[in-house]
mmCIF file of N, CA and C in Angstrom:
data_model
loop_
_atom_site.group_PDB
_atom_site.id
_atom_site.type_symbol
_atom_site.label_atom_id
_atom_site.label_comp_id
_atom_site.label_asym_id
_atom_site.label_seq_id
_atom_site.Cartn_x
_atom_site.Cartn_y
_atom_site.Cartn_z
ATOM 1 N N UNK Z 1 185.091 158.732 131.535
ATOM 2 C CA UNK Z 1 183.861 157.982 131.599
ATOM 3 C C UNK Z 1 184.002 156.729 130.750
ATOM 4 N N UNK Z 2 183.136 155.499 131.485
ATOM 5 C CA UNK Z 2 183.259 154.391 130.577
ATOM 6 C C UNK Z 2 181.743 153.955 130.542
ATOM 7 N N UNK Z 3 181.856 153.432 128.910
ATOM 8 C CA UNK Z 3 180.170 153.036 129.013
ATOM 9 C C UNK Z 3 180.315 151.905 128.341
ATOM 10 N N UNK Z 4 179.278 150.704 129.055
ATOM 11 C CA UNK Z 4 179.465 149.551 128.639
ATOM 12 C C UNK Z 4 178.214 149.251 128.128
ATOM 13 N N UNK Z 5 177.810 148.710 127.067
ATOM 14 C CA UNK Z 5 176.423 147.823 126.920
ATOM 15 C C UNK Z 5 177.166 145.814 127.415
ATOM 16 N N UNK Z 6 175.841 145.753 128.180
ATOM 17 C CA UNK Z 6 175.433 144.327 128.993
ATOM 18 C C UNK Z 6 175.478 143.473 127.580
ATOM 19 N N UNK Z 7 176.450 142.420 127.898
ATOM 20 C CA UNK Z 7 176.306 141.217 126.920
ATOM 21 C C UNK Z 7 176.355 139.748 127.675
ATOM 22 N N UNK Z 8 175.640 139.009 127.449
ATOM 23 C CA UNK Z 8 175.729 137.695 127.995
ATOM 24 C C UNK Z 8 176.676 137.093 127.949
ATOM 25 N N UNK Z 9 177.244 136.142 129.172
ATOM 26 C CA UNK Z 9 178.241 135.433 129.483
ATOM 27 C C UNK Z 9 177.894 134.249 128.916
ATOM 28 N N UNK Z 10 176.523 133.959 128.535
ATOM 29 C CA UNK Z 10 176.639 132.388 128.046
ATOM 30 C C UNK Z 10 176.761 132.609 126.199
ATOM 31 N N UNK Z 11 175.692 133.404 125.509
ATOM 32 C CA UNK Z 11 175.524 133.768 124.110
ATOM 33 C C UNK Z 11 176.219 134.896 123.505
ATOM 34 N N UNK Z 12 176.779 135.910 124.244
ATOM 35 C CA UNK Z 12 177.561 136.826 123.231
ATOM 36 C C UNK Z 12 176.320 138.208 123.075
ATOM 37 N N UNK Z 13 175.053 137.508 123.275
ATOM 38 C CA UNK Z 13 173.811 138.325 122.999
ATOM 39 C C UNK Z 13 174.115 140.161 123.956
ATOM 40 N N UNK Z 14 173.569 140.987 123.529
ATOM 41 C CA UNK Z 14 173.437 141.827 123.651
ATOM 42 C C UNK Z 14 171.881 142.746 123.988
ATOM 43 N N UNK Z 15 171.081 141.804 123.613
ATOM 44 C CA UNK Z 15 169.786 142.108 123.362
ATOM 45 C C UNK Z 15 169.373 140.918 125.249
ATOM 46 N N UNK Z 16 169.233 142.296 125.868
ATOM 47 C CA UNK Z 16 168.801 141.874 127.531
ATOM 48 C C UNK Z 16 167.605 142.190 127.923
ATOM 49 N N UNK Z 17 166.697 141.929 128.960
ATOM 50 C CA UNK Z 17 165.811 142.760 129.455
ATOM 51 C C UNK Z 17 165.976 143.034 130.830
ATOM 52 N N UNK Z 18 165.509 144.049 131.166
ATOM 53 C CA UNK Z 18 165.798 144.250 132.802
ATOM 54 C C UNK Z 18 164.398 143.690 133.940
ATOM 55 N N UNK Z 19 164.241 143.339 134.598
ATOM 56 C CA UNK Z 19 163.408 143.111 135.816
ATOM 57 C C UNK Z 19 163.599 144.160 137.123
ATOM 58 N N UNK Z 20 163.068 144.504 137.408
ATOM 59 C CA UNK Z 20 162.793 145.222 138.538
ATOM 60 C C UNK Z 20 161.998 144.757 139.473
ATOM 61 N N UNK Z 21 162.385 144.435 140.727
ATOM 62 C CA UNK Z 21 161.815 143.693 141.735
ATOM 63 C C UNK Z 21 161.660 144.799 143.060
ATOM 64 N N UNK Z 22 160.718 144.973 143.782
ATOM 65 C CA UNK Z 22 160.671 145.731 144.821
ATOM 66 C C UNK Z 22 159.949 144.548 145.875
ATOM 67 N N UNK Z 23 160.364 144.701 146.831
ATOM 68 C CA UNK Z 23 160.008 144.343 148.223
ATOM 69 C C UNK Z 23 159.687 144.989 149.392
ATOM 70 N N UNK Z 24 158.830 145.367 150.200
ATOM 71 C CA UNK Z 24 158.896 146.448 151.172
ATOM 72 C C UNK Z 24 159.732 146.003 152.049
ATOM 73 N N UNK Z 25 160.727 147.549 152.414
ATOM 74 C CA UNK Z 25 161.688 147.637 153.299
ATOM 75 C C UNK Z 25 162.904 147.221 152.551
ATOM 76 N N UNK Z 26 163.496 146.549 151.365
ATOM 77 C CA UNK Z 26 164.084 146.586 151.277
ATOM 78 C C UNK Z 26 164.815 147.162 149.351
ATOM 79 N N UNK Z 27 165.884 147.227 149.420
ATOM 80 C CA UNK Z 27 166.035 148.013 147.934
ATOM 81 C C UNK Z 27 165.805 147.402 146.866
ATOM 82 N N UNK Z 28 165.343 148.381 146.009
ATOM 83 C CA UNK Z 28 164.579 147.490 144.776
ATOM 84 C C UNK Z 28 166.053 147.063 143.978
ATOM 85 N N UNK Z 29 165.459 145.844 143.271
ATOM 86 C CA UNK Z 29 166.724 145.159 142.685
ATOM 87 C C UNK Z 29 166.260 144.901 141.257
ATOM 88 N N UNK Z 30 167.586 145.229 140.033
ATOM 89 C CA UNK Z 30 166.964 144.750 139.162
ATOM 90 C C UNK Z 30 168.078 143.798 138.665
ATOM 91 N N UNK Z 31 167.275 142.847 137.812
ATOM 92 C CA UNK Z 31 167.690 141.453 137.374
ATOM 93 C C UNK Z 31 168.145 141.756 135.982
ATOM 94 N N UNK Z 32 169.398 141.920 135.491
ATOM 95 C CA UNK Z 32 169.034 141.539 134.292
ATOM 96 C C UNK Z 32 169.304 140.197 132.951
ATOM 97 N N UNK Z 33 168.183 139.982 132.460
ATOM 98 C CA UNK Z 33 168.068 138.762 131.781
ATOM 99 C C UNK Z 33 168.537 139.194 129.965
ATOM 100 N N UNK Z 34 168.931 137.517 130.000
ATOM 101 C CA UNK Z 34 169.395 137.603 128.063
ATOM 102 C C UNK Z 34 168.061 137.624 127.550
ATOM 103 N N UNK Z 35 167.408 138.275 126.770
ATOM 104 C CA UNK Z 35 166.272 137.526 125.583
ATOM 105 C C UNK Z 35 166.430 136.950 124.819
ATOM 106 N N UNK Z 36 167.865 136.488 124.756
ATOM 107 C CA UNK Z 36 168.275 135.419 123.480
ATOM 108 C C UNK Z 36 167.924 133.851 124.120
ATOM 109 N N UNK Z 37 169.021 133.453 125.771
ATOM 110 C CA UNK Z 37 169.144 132.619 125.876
ATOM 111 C C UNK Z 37 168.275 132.871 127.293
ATOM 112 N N UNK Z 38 167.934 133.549 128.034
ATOM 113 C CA UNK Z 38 167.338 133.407 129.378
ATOM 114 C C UNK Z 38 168.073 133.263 130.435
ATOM 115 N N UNK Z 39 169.629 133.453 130.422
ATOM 116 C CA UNK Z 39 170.210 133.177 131.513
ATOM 117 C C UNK Z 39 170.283 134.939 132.268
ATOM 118 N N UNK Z 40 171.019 134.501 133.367
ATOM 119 C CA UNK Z 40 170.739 135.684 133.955
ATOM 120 C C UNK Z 40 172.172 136.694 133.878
ATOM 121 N N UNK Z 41 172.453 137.452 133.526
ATOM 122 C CA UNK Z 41 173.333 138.486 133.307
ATOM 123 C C UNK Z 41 174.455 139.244 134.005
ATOM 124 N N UNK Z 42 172.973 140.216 135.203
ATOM 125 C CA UNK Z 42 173.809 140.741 135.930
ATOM 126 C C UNK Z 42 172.606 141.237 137.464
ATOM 127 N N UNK Z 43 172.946 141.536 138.230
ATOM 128 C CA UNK Z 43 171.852 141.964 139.359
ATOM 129 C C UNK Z 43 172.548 143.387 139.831
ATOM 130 N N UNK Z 44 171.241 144.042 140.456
ATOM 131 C CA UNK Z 44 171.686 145.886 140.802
ATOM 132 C C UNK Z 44 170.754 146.048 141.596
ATOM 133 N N UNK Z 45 171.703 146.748 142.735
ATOM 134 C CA UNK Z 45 170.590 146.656 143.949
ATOM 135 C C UNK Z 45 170.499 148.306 143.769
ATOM 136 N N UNK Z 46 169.452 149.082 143.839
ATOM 137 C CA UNK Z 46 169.217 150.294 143.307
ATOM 138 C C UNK Z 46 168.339 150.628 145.085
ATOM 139 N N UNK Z 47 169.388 152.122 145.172
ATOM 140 C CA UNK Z 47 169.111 152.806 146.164
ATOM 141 C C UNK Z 47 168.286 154.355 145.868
ATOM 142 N N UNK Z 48 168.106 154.733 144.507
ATOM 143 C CA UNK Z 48 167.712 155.638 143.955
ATOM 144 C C UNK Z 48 167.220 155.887 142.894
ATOM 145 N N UNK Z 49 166.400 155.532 142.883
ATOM 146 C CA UNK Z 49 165.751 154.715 141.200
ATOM 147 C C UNK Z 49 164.600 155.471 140.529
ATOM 148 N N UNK Z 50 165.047 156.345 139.359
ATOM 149 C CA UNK Z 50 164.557 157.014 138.709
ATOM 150 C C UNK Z 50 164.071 156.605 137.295
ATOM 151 N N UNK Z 51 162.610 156.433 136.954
ATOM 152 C CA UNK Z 51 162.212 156.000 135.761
ATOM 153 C C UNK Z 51 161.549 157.274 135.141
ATOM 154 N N UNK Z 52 162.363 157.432 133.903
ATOM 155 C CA UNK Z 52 161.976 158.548 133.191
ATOM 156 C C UNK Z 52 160.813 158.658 132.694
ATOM 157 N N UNK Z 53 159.689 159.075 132.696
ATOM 158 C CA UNK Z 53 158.437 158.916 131.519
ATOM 159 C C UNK Z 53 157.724 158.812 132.444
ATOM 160 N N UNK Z 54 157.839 158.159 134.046
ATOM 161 C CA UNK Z 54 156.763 158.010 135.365
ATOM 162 C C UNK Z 54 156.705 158.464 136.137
ATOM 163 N N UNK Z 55 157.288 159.386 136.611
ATOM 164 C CA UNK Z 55 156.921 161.018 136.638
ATOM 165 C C UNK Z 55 157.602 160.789 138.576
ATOM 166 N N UNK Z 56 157.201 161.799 138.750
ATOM 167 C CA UNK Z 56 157.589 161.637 140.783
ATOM 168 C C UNK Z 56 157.197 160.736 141.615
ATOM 169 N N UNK Z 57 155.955 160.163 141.099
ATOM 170 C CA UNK Z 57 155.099 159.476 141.682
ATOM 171 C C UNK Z 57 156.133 157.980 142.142
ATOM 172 N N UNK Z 58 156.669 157.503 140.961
ATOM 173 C CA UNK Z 58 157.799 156.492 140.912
ATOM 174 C C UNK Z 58 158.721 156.399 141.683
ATOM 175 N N UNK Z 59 159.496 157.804 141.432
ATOM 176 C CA UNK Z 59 160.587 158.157 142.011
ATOM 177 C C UNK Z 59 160.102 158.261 143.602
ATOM 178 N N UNK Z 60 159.236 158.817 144.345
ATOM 179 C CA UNK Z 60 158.940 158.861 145.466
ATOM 180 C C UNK Z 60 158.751 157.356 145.900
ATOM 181 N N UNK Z 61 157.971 156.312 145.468
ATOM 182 C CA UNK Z 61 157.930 155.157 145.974
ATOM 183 C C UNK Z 61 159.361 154.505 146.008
ATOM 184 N N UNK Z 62 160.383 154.437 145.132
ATOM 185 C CA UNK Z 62 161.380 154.071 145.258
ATOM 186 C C UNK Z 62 162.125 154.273 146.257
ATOM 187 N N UNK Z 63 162.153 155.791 147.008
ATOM 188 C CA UNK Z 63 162.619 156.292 148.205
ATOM 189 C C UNK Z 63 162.043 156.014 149.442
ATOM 190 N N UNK Z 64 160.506 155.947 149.329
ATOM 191 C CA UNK Z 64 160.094 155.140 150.950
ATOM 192 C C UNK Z 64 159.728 156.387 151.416
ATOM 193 N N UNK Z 65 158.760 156.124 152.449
ATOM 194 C CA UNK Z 65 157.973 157.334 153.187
ATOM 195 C C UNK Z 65 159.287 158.354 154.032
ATOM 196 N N UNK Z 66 159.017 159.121 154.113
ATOM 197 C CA UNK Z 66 159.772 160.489 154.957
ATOM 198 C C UNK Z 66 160.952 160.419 154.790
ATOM 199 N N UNK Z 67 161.216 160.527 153.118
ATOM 200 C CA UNK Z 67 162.302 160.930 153.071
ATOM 201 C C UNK Z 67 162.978 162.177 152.800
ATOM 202 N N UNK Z 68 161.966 162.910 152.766
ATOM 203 C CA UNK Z 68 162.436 164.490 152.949
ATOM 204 C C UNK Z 68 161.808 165.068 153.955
ATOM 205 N N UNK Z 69 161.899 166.485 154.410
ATOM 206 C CA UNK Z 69 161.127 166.905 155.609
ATOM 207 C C UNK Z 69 160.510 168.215 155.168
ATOM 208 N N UNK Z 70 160.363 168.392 153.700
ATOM 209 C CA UNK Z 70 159.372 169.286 153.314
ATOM 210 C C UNK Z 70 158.655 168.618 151.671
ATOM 211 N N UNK Z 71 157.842 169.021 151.331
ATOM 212 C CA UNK Z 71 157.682 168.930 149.994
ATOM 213 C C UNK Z 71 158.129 169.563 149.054
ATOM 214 N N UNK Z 72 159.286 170.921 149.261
ATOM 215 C CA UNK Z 72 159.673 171.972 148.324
ATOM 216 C C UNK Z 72 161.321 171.089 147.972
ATOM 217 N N UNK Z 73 161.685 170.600 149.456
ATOM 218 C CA UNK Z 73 163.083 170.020 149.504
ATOM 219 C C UNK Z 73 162.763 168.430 148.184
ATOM 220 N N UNK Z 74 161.707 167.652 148.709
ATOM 221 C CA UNK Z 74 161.408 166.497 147.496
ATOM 222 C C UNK Z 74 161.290 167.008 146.398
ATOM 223 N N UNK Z 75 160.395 168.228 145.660
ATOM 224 C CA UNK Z 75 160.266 168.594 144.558
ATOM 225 C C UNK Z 75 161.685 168.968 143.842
ATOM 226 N N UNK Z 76 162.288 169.914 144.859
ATOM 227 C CA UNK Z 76 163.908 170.138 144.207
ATOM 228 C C UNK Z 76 164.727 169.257 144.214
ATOM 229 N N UNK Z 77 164.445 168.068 144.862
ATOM 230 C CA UNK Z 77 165.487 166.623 144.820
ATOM 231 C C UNK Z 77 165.121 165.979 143.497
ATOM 232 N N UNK Z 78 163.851 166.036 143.810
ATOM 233 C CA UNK Z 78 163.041 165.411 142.273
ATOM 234 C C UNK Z 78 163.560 166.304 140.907
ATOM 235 N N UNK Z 79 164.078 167.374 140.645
ATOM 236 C CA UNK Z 79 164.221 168.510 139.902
ATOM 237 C C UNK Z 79 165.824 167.415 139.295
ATOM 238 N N UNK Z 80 166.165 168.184 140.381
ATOM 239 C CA UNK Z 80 167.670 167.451 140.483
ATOM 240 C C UNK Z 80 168.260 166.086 139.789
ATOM 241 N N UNK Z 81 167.631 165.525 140.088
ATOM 242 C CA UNK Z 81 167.732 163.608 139.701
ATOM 243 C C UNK Z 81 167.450 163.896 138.444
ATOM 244 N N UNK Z 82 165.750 165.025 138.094
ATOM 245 C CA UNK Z 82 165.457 164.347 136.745
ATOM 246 C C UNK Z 82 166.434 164.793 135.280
ATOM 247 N N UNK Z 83 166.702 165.994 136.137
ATOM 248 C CA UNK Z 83 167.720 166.453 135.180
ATOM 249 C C UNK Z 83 169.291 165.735 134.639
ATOM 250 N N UNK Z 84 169.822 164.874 136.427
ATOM 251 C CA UNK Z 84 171.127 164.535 135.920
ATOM 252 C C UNK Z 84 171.064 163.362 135.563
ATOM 253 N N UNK Z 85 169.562 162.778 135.066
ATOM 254 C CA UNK Z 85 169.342 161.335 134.861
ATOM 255 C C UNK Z 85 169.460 161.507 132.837
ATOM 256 N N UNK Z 86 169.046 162.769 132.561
ATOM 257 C CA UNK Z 86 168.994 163.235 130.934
ATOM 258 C C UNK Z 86 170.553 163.698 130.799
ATOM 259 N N UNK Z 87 171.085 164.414 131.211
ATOM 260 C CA UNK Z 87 172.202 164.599 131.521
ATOM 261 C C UNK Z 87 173.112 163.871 130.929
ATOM 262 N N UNK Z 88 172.812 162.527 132.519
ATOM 263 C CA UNK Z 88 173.823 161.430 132.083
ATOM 264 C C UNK Z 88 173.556 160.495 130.681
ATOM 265 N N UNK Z 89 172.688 160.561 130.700
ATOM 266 C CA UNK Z 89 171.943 158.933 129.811
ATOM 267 C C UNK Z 89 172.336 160.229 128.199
ATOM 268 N N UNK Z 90 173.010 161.531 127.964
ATOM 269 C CA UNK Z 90 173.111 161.853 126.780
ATOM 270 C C UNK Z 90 174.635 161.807 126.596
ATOM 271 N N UNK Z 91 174.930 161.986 127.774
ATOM 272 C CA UNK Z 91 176.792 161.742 128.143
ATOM 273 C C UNK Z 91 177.285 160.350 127.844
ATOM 274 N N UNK Z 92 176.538 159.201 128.053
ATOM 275 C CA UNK Z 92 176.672 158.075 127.584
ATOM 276 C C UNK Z 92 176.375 157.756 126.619
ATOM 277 N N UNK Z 93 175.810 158.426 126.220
ATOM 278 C CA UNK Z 93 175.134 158.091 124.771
ATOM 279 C C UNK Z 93 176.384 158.807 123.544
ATOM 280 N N UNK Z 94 176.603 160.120 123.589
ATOM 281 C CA UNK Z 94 177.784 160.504 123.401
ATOM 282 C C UNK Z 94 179.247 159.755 123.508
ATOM 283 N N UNK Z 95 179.186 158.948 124.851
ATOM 284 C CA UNK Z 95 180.796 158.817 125.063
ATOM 285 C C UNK Z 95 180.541 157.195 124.066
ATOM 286 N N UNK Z 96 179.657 156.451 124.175
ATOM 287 C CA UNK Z 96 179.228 155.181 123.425
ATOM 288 C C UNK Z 96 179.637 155.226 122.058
ATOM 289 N N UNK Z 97 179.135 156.340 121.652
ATOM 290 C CA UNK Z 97 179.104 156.563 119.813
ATOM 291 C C UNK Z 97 180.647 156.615 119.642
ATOM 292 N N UNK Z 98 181.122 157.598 120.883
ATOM 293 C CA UNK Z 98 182.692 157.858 120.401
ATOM 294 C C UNK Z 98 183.798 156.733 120.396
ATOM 295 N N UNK Z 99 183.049 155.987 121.360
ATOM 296 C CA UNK Z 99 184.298 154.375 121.030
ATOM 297 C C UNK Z 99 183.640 153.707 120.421
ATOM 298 N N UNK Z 100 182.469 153.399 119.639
ATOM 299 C CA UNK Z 100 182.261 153.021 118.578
ATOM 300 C C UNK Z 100 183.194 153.311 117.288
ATOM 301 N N UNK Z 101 183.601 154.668 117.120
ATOM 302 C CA UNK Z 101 183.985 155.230 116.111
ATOM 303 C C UNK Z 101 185.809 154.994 116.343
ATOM 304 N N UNK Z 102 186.540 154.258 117.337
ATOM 305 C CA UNK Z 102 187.277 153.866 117.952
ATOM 306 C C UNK Z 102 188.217 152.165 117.946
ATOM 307 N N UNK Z 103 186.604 151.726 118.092
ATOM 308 C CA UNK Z 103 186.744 150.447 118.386
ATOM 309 C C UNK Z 103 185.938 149.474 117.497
ATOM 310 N N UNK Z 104 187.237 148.527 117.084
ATOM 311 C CA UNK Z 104 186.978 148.036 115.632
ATOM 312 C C UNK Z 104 186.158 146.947 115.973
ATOM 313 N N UNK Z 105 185.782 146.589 114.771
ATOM 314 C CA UNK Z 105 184.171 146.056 115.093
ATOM 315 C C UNK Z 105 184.083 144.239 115.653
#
């Protein structure tokens, strides 16, 4: 596994914010911007987009009407995601610290 934190190509900055843009019909995209200098970073076109803390409700709009063909199959998809979204984001968080402790400063 490799984990990168986003740094600006123009400032060195590290400190970004993300944008999230949705359009109907097509995949939500997010932007992300420097807060140092305002230039733009990097773009991600997101086909599955899970925001932790906003519960299914989110996650279902992100996916678009009928995308499952029961509500037990969405709830266990929803189960699924929310778990390998904590999962991952502690695996990175883990593998981060460890090349920190690696990689000289």
């Amino acid at each position: 596994m490799e984990v990168h934190i986003q740094k600006c190509q123009e400032c060195q900055s590290t400190d970004v914010c993300n944008m999230l843009v949705s359009e109907p019909g097509q995949p939500q995209t997010v932007y992300v911007k420097c807060a140092s200098c305002g230039q733009l970073v990097a773009r991600f076109l997101l086909s599955d987009y899970y925001h932790h803390g906003k519960g299914i409700e989110s996650w279902l709009r992100s996916l678009g009407p009928a995308a499952f063909e029961s509500g037990r199959d969405f709830h266990d998809e929803f189960s699924r995601v929310q778990t390998a979204a904590l999962t991952g984001f502690e695996a990175a968080c883990r593998r981060l610290e460890e090349q920190k402790q690696v990689e000289p400063p």
